[in-house]
Amino acid sequence: MPMIEVQHLTRRYRDRVAIEDLSFDVAEGELLGFLGPNGAGKSTTMKILTGFLPPSEGVVKVGGFDVTTHPLEVKRRIGYLPETPPLYPEMTVRGYLRFVASLKRLPSRGLDTEVERVASLTGVTHVLGRLIQNLSKGYKQRTGIAQALLGAPPVLILDEPTEGLDPAQRAEVRALIKGLAGKHTVILSTHILPEVTMTCERVLILNQGRIAAHDDLGKLAGLHGPSESASLEEVFIKLTAA
Amino acid sequence: MRTALAIARKELSLYFTTPWAYVVFTAMVALSSFFFAALLETFQQVQQMARETTWAQMPPEYDSYRNLTEGVAVQLWGTVIIITLFVAPFLSMRLFAEEKRNKTFELLMTAPVRPIELVVGKYLGGLGIITATLALTLLFPALLSFFGRAETGTALEWSTVLVGFVGVLLWGATCMAVGLFISALTESQMLAALLTFAVLLPWMLLTSVAQASEEPVRSVLTYLSFDSQLQHLLKGVLDVQSFVFFASVIAFSLLLTHRAVEVQRQA
């Protein structure tokens, strides 16, 4: 059974259609790259998967649970990093992570160990005592990722996790995400194409609210490119040009 | 319930890590001490006048100045109510508006937390901070009972004062509930504070509208006015009807907040 099932998903904002009739599956342990130009509906889809937005039509199931009828079961299984990391500037990193852990209903015994674990995974251990408002953008982003990892949820949904990081930090976060695949099912959205080639096995390209492509990375380049060596960038531009 | 408490704890700790709590505490104490001093002054003058003549010859409206409880403490609660009206919107405005501005609302809504736990947690946090603010005003009756003297018995009738304080707390709790709902409607904290004030003040002043109108509108308006509902409690009379009234306003506000949080996701 796939970890995430999306069937005929449509979302309208008043009369504007953000996504239309999306259907796709994500298998357990898969790392799916979510691509598309700005405004293609990536964030909207992610917000629906996490139960933040209700779908206008269609069915979304995570771990076999329907988002609309069993929202709590779904939310318990997902770690989510929104586009803007949801941080409280006046809190310390430790205080923030402890708060999110209690929101996620993690048992209070072992809570500190769990905070230490995600902090060391994301490399924020040495800033745990600092106020979030005094952190650099990179550390804020990492704190956002750490928050998503709390409680080791089976599904991770990361909306542009490398946004605002410098090249070195980007490489670190990429390595971190790659290490998560297998243990977690990951959906990762990004604008940065080389990032997808480096981390993901499968990609889903959205354009104007519809699926333009959903395939293994290797096959995609073969199908659409003029030659075997066609880059993802060429495929992307070709598919989203319409 | 544990999650609601975690949210309440977070709210309280944010009030105390930002200057908000301290600014509001200072405003509350400074303003009420100003009125407290003025009340003492009047009390002294009336007592002086009474000593020169007799209480029997004094106009009847001065009767409440015969003891500190009615002459100062009860009247002090009346002014604390007004100060609360101005101060509470500044405490309640951030409860939801800040979460939306910060984009942390998304975190709360994608965590396995029921909207009702979120609303209750937020409200408990707000209740905590308003209780702390109002508790500071107990200092004034404490001063009275420490330094004051009466012709007979203790200087202050604590039972009356405490029932009055319960009334003040009920009022604070109502302000926070209304403020919580309005904060859930907007992203702007300033707008939330202003709107809360714009709702509470006319509601408080309904009595004056009532006096200008005719029956049966008059009785309805008088019943709905915060001011007239508080009168008995502030004077130290435990009035079940007012409890029911304020509890209903609070419950209704929380219900509306819950709806507002749910609807928010559809937008």
Short mmCIF file of C-alpha atoms in Angstrom, two decimals:
data_model
loop_
_atom_site.label_atom_id
_atom_site.label_comp_id
_atom_site.label_asym_id
_atom_site.label_seq_id
_atom_site.Cartn_x
_atom_site.Cartn_y
_atom_site.Cartn_z
CA MET A 1 0.00 0.00 0.00
CA PRO A 2 1.39 3.43 -0.88
CA MET A 3 2.14 5.78 2.01
CA ILE A 4 0.47 8.75 0.37
CA GLU A 5 -2.46 8.42 -2.04
CA VAL A 6 -3.88 11.41 -3.86
CA GLN A 7 -6.95 10.93 -6.04
CA HIS A 8 -8.58 13.57 -8.24
CA LEU A 9 -7.53 16.36 -5.93
CA THR A 10 -8.88 19.80 -6.79
CA ARG A 11 -8.60 23.02 -4.85
CA ARG A 12 -10.28 26.29 -5.71
CA TYR A 13 -9.85 29.66 -4.06
CA ARG A 14 -13.20 31.26 -4.81
CA ASP A 15 -13.28 31.17 -8.62
CA ARG A 16 -9.55 30.62 -9.14
CA VAL A 17 -8.44 27.02 -9.56
CA ALA A 18 -5.15 26.40 -7.78
CA ILE A 19 -4.82 22.68 -8.53
CA GLU A 20 -7.01 20.53 -10.70
CA ASP A 21 -7.55 16.78 -10.71
CA LEU A 22 -4.22 15.67 -9.29
CA SER A 23 -3.72 11.94 -8.79
CA PHE A 24 -0.49 10.35 -7.64
CA ASP A 25 0.92 7.87 -5.13
CA VAL A 26 4.05 7.99 -3.06
CA ALA A 27 5.45 4.66 -1.90
CA GLU A 28 6.82 4.10 1.58
CA GLY A 29 10.41 5.26 1.93
CA GLU A 30 10.31 7.14 -1.37
CA LEU A 31 11.87 10.56 -1.80
CA LEU A 32 9.73 12.56 -4.20
CA GLY A 33 10.90 15.83 -5.70
CA PHE A 34 8.06 18.29 -6.14
CA LEU A 35 8.78 20.72 -8.94
CA GLY A 36 7.04 23.49 -10.76
CA PRO A 37 7.20 27.19 -11.52
CA ASN A 38 5.98 29.69 -8.96
CA GLY A 39 2.21 29.54 -8.56
CA ALA A 40 1.94 26.03 -9.99
CA GLY A 41 0.18 24.80 -6.86
CA LYS A 42 3.04 23.12 -4.99
CA SER A 43 2.41 24.81 -1.66
CA THR A 44 -1.34 24.38 -1.98
CA THR A 45 -0.92 20.64 -2.53
CA MET A 46 1.38 20.38 0.47
CA LYS A 47 -1.02 22.34 2.65
CA ILE A 48 -3.80 19.93 1.73
CA LEU A 49 -1.62 16.87 2.39
CA THR A 50 -0.85 18.19 5.88
CA GLY A 51 -4.48 18.89 6.65
CA PHE A 52 -4.07 22.66 6.85
CA LEU A 53 -6.34 23.33 3.88
CA PRO A 54 -9.39 21.21 3.11
CA PRO A 55 -9.59 19.97 -0.49
CA SER A 56 -12.41 21.25 -2.69
CA GLU A 57 -12.72 17.83 -4.28
CA GLY A 58 -10.86 14.56 -4.23
CA VAL A 59 -9.38 12.23 -1.65
CA VAL A 60 -6.04 12.37 0.13
CA LYS A 61 -4.88 9.44 2.24
CA VAL A 62 -1.76 9.29 4.36
CA GLY A 63 -0.85 5.92 5.86
CA GLY A 64 -4.33 4.72 4.89
CA PHE A 65 -6.14 7.54 6.75
CA ASP A 66 -8.28 10.07 4.96
CA VAL A 67 -7.23 13.67 5.65
CA THR A 68 -10.82 14.91 5.74
CA THR A 69 -12.30 12.26 8.00
CA HIS A 70 -9.29 11.41 10.22
CA PRO A 71 -7.27 14.63 10.34
CA LEU A 72 -5.59 13.88 13.68
CA GLU A 73 -4.36 10.45 12.55
CA VAL A 74 -2.87 12.04 9.45
CA LYS A 75 -1.32 14.97 11.31
CA ARG A 76 0.29 12.57 13.77
CA ARG A 77 2.12 10.89 10.89
CA ILE A 78 3.43 14.00 9.17
CA GLY A 79 6.33 16.29 9.92
CA TYR A 80 5.83 19.51 7.99
CA LEU A 81 8.07 22.42 7.18
CA PRO A 82 5.97 25.20 5.62
CA GLU A 83 7.36 27.74 3.15
CA THR A 84 8.08 30.17 5.98
CA PRO A 85 9.52 28.27 8.96
CA PRO A 86 6.90 28.63 11.73
CA LEU A 87 9.06 30.01 14.53
CA TYR A 88 8.44 32.06 17.66
CA PRO A 89 11.19 34.72 17.63
CA GLU A 90 11.03 35.29 21.40
CA MET A 91 11.62 31.64 22.28
CA THR A 92 14.91 29.82 22.60
CA VAL A 93 15.53 26.98 20.16
CA ARG A 94 15.23 24.47 23.01
CA GLY A 95 12.04 26.02 24.35
CA TYR A 96 10.57 26.04 20.86
CA LEU A 97 11.42 22.42 20.13
CA ARG A 98 10.04 21.33 23.50
CA PHE A 99 6.82 23.21 22.77
CA VAL A 100 6.42 21.59 19.33
CA ALA A 101 7.17 18.20 20.90
CA SER A 102 4.31 18.68 23.34
CA LEU A 103 2.04 19.81 20.50
CA LYS A 104 2.90 16.54 18.79
CA ARG A 105 1.96 14.72 22.01
CA LEU A 106 5.37 13.12 22.46
CA PRO A 107 5.64 11.50 25.90
CA SER A 108 7.27 13.84 28.39
CA ARG A 109 9.70 11.12 29.37
CA GLY A 110 12.49 11.14 26.81
CA LEU A 111 11.39 14.49 25.44
CA ASP A 112 14.78 16.06 26.10
CA THR A 113 16.56 13.17 24.41
CA GLU A 114 14.32 13.61 21.38
CA VAL A 115 15.06 17.35 21.25
CA GLU A 116 18.79 16.60 21.46
CA ARG A 117 18.45 13.99 18.71
CA VAL A 118 16.80 16.27 16.14
CA ALA A 119 19.10 19.14 17.15
CA SER A 120 22.19 17.09 16.43
CA LEU A 121 20.69 15.79 13.15
CA THR A 122 20.11 19.34 11.93
CA GLY A 123 23.24 20.79 13.52
CA VAL A 124 21.59 23.23 15.90
CA THR A 125 22.90 21.67 19.13
CA HIS A 126 25.21 24.58 19.92
CA VAL A 127 22.48 27.21 19.46
CA LEU A 128 19.82 25.42 21.56
CA GLY A 129 20.03 28.06 24.28
CA ARG A 130 19.80 31.06 21.96
CA LEU A 131 16.76 33.12 21.10
CA ILE A 132 15.40 32.32 17.66
CA GLN A 133 15.23 36.01 16.68
CA ASN A 134 19.01 36.27 17.04
CA LEU A 135 19.74 33.33 14.73
CA SER A 136 20.91 33.62 11.14
CA LYS A 137 18.53 32.65 8.37
CA GLY A 138 20.29 29.33 7.91
CA TYR A 139 19.88 28.37 11.56
CA LYS A 140 16.26 29.46 11.51
CA GLN A 141 15.66 27.18 8.54
CA ARG A 142 17.43 24.32 10.31
CA THR A 143 15.33 24.87 13.41
CA GLY A 144 12.29 24.61 11.15
CA ILE A 145 13.55 21.29 9.80
CA ALA A 146 14.37 20.06 13.32
CA GLN A 147 10.79 20.79 14.32
CA ALA A 148 9.48 18.67 11.44
CA LEU A 149 11.70 15.75 12.47
CA LEU A 150 10.50 15.68 16.09
CA GLY A 151 8.92 12.35 16.93
CA ALA A 152 10.35 10.76 13.76
CA PRO A 153 7.08 10.92 11.77
CA PRO A 154 6.85 8.39 8.90
CA VAL A 155 6.08 11.16 6.39
CA LEU A 156 8.02 14.38 5.94
CA ILE A 157 6.71 17.24 3.83
CA LEU A 158 9.28 19.93 3.26
CA ASP A 159 8.34 23.08 1.38
CA GLU A 160 11.55 24.57 -0.03
CA PRO A 161 13.79 23.47 2.83
CA THR A 162 16.97 24.91 1.30
CA GLU A 163 15.53 28.36 0.66
CA GLY A 164 17.76 31.09 2.00
CA LEU A 165 20.73 28.88 2.77
CA ASP A 166 24.26 29.39 1.50
CA PRO A 167 25.79 26.75 -0.80
CA ALA A 168 27.59 24.95 2.02
CA GLN A 169 24.46 24.78 4.19
CA ARG A 170 22.48 23.67 1.16
CA ALA A 171 24.79 20.73 0.67
CA GLU A 172 24.42 19.83 4.34
CA VAL A 173 20.64 19.96 4.27
CA ARG A 174 20.63 17.91 1.06
CA ALA A 175 22.80 15.28 2.69
CA LEU A 176 20.49 15.32 5.72
CA ILE A 177 17.39 14.80 3.57
CA LYS A 178 19.04 12.08 1.56
CA GLY A 179 19.85 10.32 4.80
CA LEU A 180 16.19 10.47 5.79
CA ALA A 181 14.95 8.59 2.73
CA GLY A 182 14.25 4.94 3.41
CA LYS A 183 13.32 5.64 7.02
CA HIS A 184 10.83 8.32 6.09
CA THR A 185 8.65 9.01 3.08
CA VAL A 186 9.68 12.46 1.94
CA ILE A 187 8.07 15.03 -0.33
CA LEU A 188 10.41 17.87 -1.08
CA SER A 189 9.51 20.94 -3.06
CA THR A 190 12.09 23.22 -4.57
CA HIS A 191 12.89 25.60 -7.40
CA ILE A 192 16.45 24.48 -7.56
CA LEU A 193 16.65 21.74 -10.14
CA PRO A 194 20.15 20.40 -9.48
CA GLU A 195 18.99 19.81 -5.95
CA VAL A 196 16.38 17.37 -7.18
CA THR A 197 18.84 15.53 -9.38
CA MET A 198 21.13 15.18 -6.40
CA THR A 199 18.58 14.01 -3.82
CA CYS A 200 15.45 12.53 -5.35
CA GLU A 201 14.75 9.32 -7.22
CA ARG A 202 11.36 10.37 -8.53
CA VAL A 203 9.99 13.75 -9.55
CA LEU A 204 6.57 15.21 -9.99
CA ILE A 205 6.36 18.34 -12.11
CA LEU A 206 3.34 20.57 -11.60
CA ASN A 207 2.35 23.23 -14.08
CA GLN A 208 -0.66 25.50 -13.72
CA GLY A 209 -2.25 23.19 -11.21
CA ARG A 210 -1.89 20.00 -13.27
CA ILE A 211 0.61 17.19 -13.32
CA ALA A 212 3.01 17.73 -16.20
CA ALA A 213 5.14 14.71 -15.41
CA HIS A 214 5.51 12.09 -12.70
CA ASP A 215 8.27 9.58 -13.22
CA ASP A 216 11.68 8.28 -12.25
CA LEU A 217 14.31 10.88 -12.77
CA GLY A 218 16.29 8.76 -15.23
CA LYS A 219 13.29 7.86 -17.38
CA LEU A 220 12.07 11.43 -17.51
CA ALA A 221 15.28 12.70 -18.99
CA GLY A 222 15.22 9.84 -21.52
CA LEU A 223 11.61 10.39 -22.57
CA HIS A 224 11.64 14.08 -23.08
CA GLY A 225 15.21 14.91 -23.88
CA PRO A 226 16.64 14.92 -27.36
CA SER A 227 19.30 12.50 -26.16
CA GLU A 228 20.12 10.32 -23.17
CA SER A 229 22.03 13.14 -21.59
CA ALA A 230 19.13 15.61 -21.48
CA SER A 231 19.18 17.49 -18.19
CA LEU A 232 16.23 17.93 -15.86
CA GLU A 233 16.37 21.60 -16.63
CA GLU A 234 15.64 21.03 -20.30
CA VAL A 235 12.77 18.70 -19.42
CA PHE A 236 11.41 21.21 -16.95
CA ILE A 237 11.49 24.11 -19.36
CA LYS A 238 9.94 22.02 -22.12
CA LEU A 239 7.10 20.78 -19.89
CA THR A 240 6.25 24.09 -18.29
CA ALA A 241 6.62 26.24 -21.41
CA ALA A 242 3.03 25.72 -22.50
CA MET B 1 -5.94 18.47 27.64
CA ARG B 2 -2.18 18.21 28.02
CA THR B 3 -1.75 20.00 24.71
CA ALA B 4 -4.08 22.77 25.79
CA LEU B 5 -1.96 23.24 28.91
CA ALA B 6 1.22 23.26 26.82
CA ILE B 7 -0.27 26.02 24.67
CA ALA B 8 -1.37 27.97 27.75
CA ARG B 9 2.12 27.65 29.22
CA LYS B 10 3.67 28.90 25.99
CA GLU B 11 1.33 31.90 25.91
CA LEU B 12 2.19 32.82 29.47
CA SER B 13 5.92 32.48 28.92
CA LEU B 14 5.70 34.67 25.80
CA TYR B 15 3.92 37.40 27.78
CA PHE B 16 6.76 37.39 30.27
CA THR B 17 9.66 37.16 27.80
CA THR B 18 8.36 40.19 25.89
CA PRO B 19 7.86 43.57 27.60
CA TRP B 20 4.08 43.23 27.28
CA ALA B 21 3.32 41.79 30.70
CA TYR B 22 5.51 44.33 32.48
CA VAL B 23 4.10 47.30 30.59
CA VAL B 24 0.55 46.21 31.35
CA PHE B 25 1.37 45.48 35.02
CA THR B 26 2.89 48.93 35.38
CA ALA B 27 -0.06 50.63 33.68
CA MET B 28 -2.51 48.75 35.88
CA VAL B 29 -0.73 49.55 39.14
CA ALA B 30 0.09 53.15 38.21
CA LEU B 31 -3.43 54.01 37.10
CA SER B 32 -5.19 52.29 39.97
CA SER B 33 -2.87 53.83 42.56
CA PHE B 34 -3.71 57.23 41.11
CA PHE B 35 -7.42 56.57 41.58
CA PHE B 36 -6.79 54.93 44.94
CA ALA B 37 -5.10 58.08 46.21
CA ALA B 38 -7.94 60.23 44.91
CA LEU B 39 -10.51 58.00 46.61
CA LEU B 40 -8.62 58.19 49.90
CA GLU B 41 -8.52 61.95 49.62
CA THR B 42 -12.29 62.20 49.14
CA PHE B 43 -12.85 59.73 51.96
CA GLN B 44 -10.77 61.85 54.29
CA GLN B 45 -12.60 65.05 53.35
CA VAL B 46 -16.03 63.51 53.93
CA GLN B 47 -14.91 62.07 57.25
CA GLN B 48 -13.63 65.49 58.21
CA MET B 49 -16.95 67.09 57.36
CA ALA B 50 -18.81 64.43 59.33
CA ARG B 51 -16.66 65.08 62.35
CA GLU B 52 -17.52 68.79 62.24
CA THR B 53 -21.24 68.08 62.11
CA THR B 54 -22.83 64.63 62.55
CA TRP B 55 -23.55 61.83 60.09
CA ALA B 56 -27.27 62.47 60.53
CA GLN B 57 -26.91 65.96 59.12
CA MET B 58 -24.80 64.84 56.14
CA PRO B 59 -26.52 64.40 52.77
CA PRO B 60 -27.57 60.74 52.30
CA GLU B 61 -25.26 60.14 49.30
CA TYR B 62 -22.29 60.44 51.67
CA ASP B 63 -23.46 57.42 53.63
CA SER B 64 -21.11 55.07 51.81
CA TYR B 65 -18.17 57.04 53.21
CA ARG B 66 -18.82 55.86 56.76
CA ASN B 67 -16.38 52.98 56.39
CA LEU B 68 -13.33 52.15 54.29
CA THR B 69 -14.96 49.10 52.66
CA GLU B 70 -17.71 51.00 50.93
CA GLY B 71 -16.01 54.36 50.84
CA VAL B 72 -12.78 53.24 49.19
CA ALA B 73 -12.49 49.51 48.35
CA VAL B 74 -15.81 49.08 46.56
CA GLN B 75 -15.30 52.28 44.60
CA LEU B 76 -11.77 51.23 43.74
CA TRP B 77 -13.13 48.07 42.05
CA GLY B 78 -15.33 50.35 39.98
CA THR B 79 -12.27 52.14 38.60
CA VAL B 80 -10.30 48.90 38.17
CA ILE B 81 -13.13 47.71 35.91
CA ILE B 82 -12.65 50.76 33.71
CA ILE B 83 -8.85 50.36 33.61
CA THR B 84 -9.31 46.69 32.69
CA LEU B 85 -11.48 47.76 29.79
CA PHE B 86 -8.53 49.71 28.40
CA VAL B 87 -5.80 47.25 29.30
CA ALA B 88 -7.31 43.85 28.43
CA PRO B 89 -7.47 44.44 24.64
CA PHE B 90 -3.70 44.91 24.67
CA LEU B 91 -3.28 41.53 26.30
CA SER B 92 -5.76 39.64 24.15
CA MET B 93 -4.82 41.14 20.79
CA ARG B 94 -1.77 38.96 20.17
CA LEU B 95 -3.34 35.60 21.04
CA PHE B 96 -4.26 34.61 17.47
CA ALA B 97 -3.26 37.63 15.38
CA GLU B 98 0.42 37.14 16.17
CA GLU B 99 0.31 33.46 15.22
CA LYS B 100 -1.09 34.37 11.84
CA ARG B 101 1.41 37.14 11.21
CA ASN B 102 4.27 34.84 12.28
CA LYS B 103 2.97 31.99 10.13
CA THR B 104 2.99 29.81 13.24
CA PHE B 105 -0.75 29.34 12.88
CA GLU B 106 0.11 26.75 10.24
CA LEU B 107 2.25 24.89 12.77
CA LEU B 108 -0.61 24.77 15.27
CA MET B 109 -3.08 23.65 12.63
CA THR B 110 -0.90 20.88 11.19
CA ALA B 111 0.05 19.48 14.60
CA PRO B 112 -2.24 16.76 15.94
CA VAL B 113 -4.17 19.33 18.00
CA ARG B 114 -7.93 19.71 17.94
CA PRO B 115 -9.13 23.28 17.35
CA ILE B 116 -10.96 23.14 20.67
CA GLU B 117 -7.71 22.38 22.52
CA LEU B 118 -6.10 25.29 20.73
CA VAL B 119 -8.89 27.68 21.73
CA VAL B 120 -8.97 26.45 25.34
CA GLY B 121 -5.18 26.60 25.61
CA LYS B 122 -5.08 30.14 24.26
CA TYR B 123 -7.90 31.21 26.57
CA LEU B 124 -6.26 29.68 29.64
CA GLY B 125 -3.06 31.56 28.80
CA GLY B 126 -5.03 34.79 28.49
CA LEU B 127 -6.86 34.06 31.71
CA GLY B 128 -3.53 33.53 33.47
CA ILE B 129 -2.13 36.88 32.41
CA ILE B 130 -5.28 38.88 33.20
CA THR B 131 -5.54 37.22 36.63
CA ALA B 132 -1.92 38.14 37.35
CA THR B 133 -2.60 41.72 36.26
CA LEU B 134 -5.73 42.07 38.36
CA ALA B 135 -4.22 40.32 41.38
CA LEU B 136 -1.81 43.24 41.68
CA THR B 137 -4.70 45.51 42.63
CA LEU B 138 -5.32 43.43 45.79
CA LEU B 139 -2.39 45.42 47.10
CA PHE B 140 -4.65 48.42 47.74
CA PRO B 141 -7.20 46.73 50.03
CA ALA B 142 -4.24 45.08 51.75
CA LEU B 143 -2.79 48.52 52.44
CA LEU B 144 -6.15 49.68 53.76
CA SER B 145 -6.53 46.81 56.14
CA PHE B 146 -2.96 47.21 57.34
CA PHE B 147 -3.00 50.93 57.98
CA GLY B 148 -6.70 51.69 58.33
CA ARG B 149 -8.70 51.87 61.55
CA ALA B 150 -12.43 51.67 62.13
CA GLU B 151 -14.70 52.75 64.95
CA THR B 152 -15.88 49.17 65.38
CA GLY B 153 -14.44 45.84 64.20
CA THR B 154 -11.79 45.48 61.51
CA ALA B 155 -10.89 48.29 59.16
CA LEU B 156 -11.98 46.36 56.11
CA GLU B 157 -14.71 43.83 55.51
CA TRP B 158 -12.68 41.31 53.55
CA SER B 159 -15.66 39.21 52.48
CA THR B 160 -17.17 42.19 50.67
CA VAL B 161 -13.85 43.15 49.13
CA LEU B 162 -13.16 39.62 47.89
CA VAL B 163 -16.60 39.16 46.35
CA GLY B 164 -15.97 42.45 44.58
CA PHE B 165 -12.65 41.13 43.37
CA VAL B 166 -14.38 38.03 42.01
CA GLY B 167 -16.55 40.42 40.02
CA VAL B 168 -13.44 42.16 38.73
CA LEU B 169 -11.96 38.78 37.72
CA LEU B 170 -15.17 37.78 35.93
CA TRP B 171 -15.06 41.02 34.03
CA GLY B 172 -11.39 40.46 33.09
CA ALA B 173 -12.21 36.93 31.95
CA THR B 174 -15.03 38.28 29.79
CA CYS B 175 -12.80 40.92 28.20
CA MET B 176 -10.22 38.26 27.35
CA ALA B 177 -12.84 35.95 25.81
CA VAL B 178 -14.21 38.70 23.58
CA GLY B 179 -10.66 39.79 22.74
CA LEU B 180 -9.66 36.21 21.90
CA PHE B 181 -12.47 35.93 19.39
CA ILE B 182 -11.63 39.24 17.71
CA SER B 183 -7.94 38.31 17.63
CA ALA B 184 -8.90 35.16 15.72
CA LEU B 185 -10.45 37.28 12.98
CA THR B 186 -7.48 39.36 11.94
CA GLU B 187 -3.75 39.29 11.32
CA SER B 188 -3.22 42.77 12.69
CA GLN B 189 -2.76 43.06 16.44
CA MET B 190 -3.51 46.78 16.45
CA LEU B 191 -6.80 46.19 14.68
CA ALA B 192 -7.67 43.38 17.10
CA ALA B 193 -7.07 45.65 20.11
CA LEU B 194 -9.07 48.48 18.61
CA LEU B 195 -12.02 46.31 17.65
CA THR B 196 -12.07 44.64 21.06
CA PHE B 197 -12.21 48.02 22.67
CA ALA B 198 -14.90 49.16 20.23
CA VAL B 199 -17.03 46.16 21.22
CA LEU B 200 -16.46 46.28 24.99
CA LEU B 201 -16.90 49.99 25.60
CA PRO B 202 -20.39 50.46 24.10
CA TRP B 203 -21.45 47.16 25.70
CA MET B 204 -20.33 48.52 29.03
CA LEU B 205 -22.21 51.76 28.46
CA LEU B 206 -25.49 50.15 27.42
CA THR B 207 -27.03 51.38 30.69
CA SER B 208 -26.99 54.98 29.53
CA VAL B 209 -28.75 53.98 26.32
CA ALA B 210 -31.19 52.00 28.42
CA GLN B 211 -32.07 55.01 30.52
CA ALA B 212 -33.00 56.97 27.43
CA SER B 213 -35.21 54.25 26.01
CA GLU B 214 -38.63 52.91 26.95
CA GLU B 215 -39.88 49.58 28.24
CA PRO B 216 -39.50 46.78 27.33
CA VAL B 217 -36.27 47.68 25.46
CA ARG B 218 -35.03 49.30 28.61
CA SER B 219 -35.06 46.14 30.74
CA VAL B 220 -33.41 44.11 28.00
CA LEU B 221 -30.63 46.64 27.53
CA THR B 222 -30.09 46.99 31.25
CA TYR B 223 -29.85 43.23 31.57
CA LEU B 224 -27.33 43.01 28.72
CA SER B 225 -25.13 45.82 30.00
CA PHE B 226 -21.89 44.72 31.65
CA ASP B 227 -22.12 47.67 33.94
CA SER B 228 -25.43 46.76 35.55
CA GLN B 229 -24.48 43.07 35.73
CA LEU B 230 -21.40 43.97 37.74
CA GLN B 231 -23.11 46.31 40.20
CA HIS B 232 -24.15 43.69 42.77
CA LEU B 233 -20.91 41.74 42.72
CA LEU B 234 -18.79 44.84 43.15
CA LYS B 235 -20.82 45.80 46.20
CA GLY B 236 -20.11 42.40 47.68
CA VAL B 237 -23.37 40.66 46.92
CA LEU B 238 -22.88 37.19 45.45
CA ASP B 239 -25.25 37.31 42.53
CA VAL B 240 -25.82 34.04 40.69
CA GLN B 241 -27.54 35.78 37.81
CA SER B 242 -24.40 37.76 36.95
CA PHE B 243 -22.31 34.60 37.11
CA VAL B 244 -24.63 32.96 34.61
CA PHE B 245 -24.56 36.06 32.44
CA PHE B 246 -20.78 36.36 32.27
CA ALA B 247 -20.27 32.61 31.92
CA SER B 248 -22.63 32.68 28.93
CA VAL B 249 -20.80 35.57 27.30
CA ILE B 250 -17.48 33.75 27.79
CA ALA B 251 -18.81 30.43 26.51
CA PHE B 252 -20.38 32.10 23.48
CA SER B 253 -17.16 33.95 22.66
CA LEU B 254 -15.13 30.75 22.90
CA LEU B 255 -17.63 29.00 20.65
CA LEU B 256 -17.33 31.78 18.08
CA THR B 257 -13.53 31.61 18.34
CA HIS B 258 -13.67 27.89 17.66
CA ARG B 259 -15.78 28.53 14.58
CA ALA B 260 -13.44 31.30 13.43
CA VAL B 261 -10.42 28.98 13.75
CA GLU B 262 -12.20 26.27 11.76
CA VAL B 263 -13.34 28.66 9.04
CA GLN B 264 -9.90 30.20 8.76
CA ARG B 265 -8.67 27.06 7.02
CA GLN B 266 -11.27 27.28 4.29
CA ALA B 267 -10.17 30.73 3.16
#
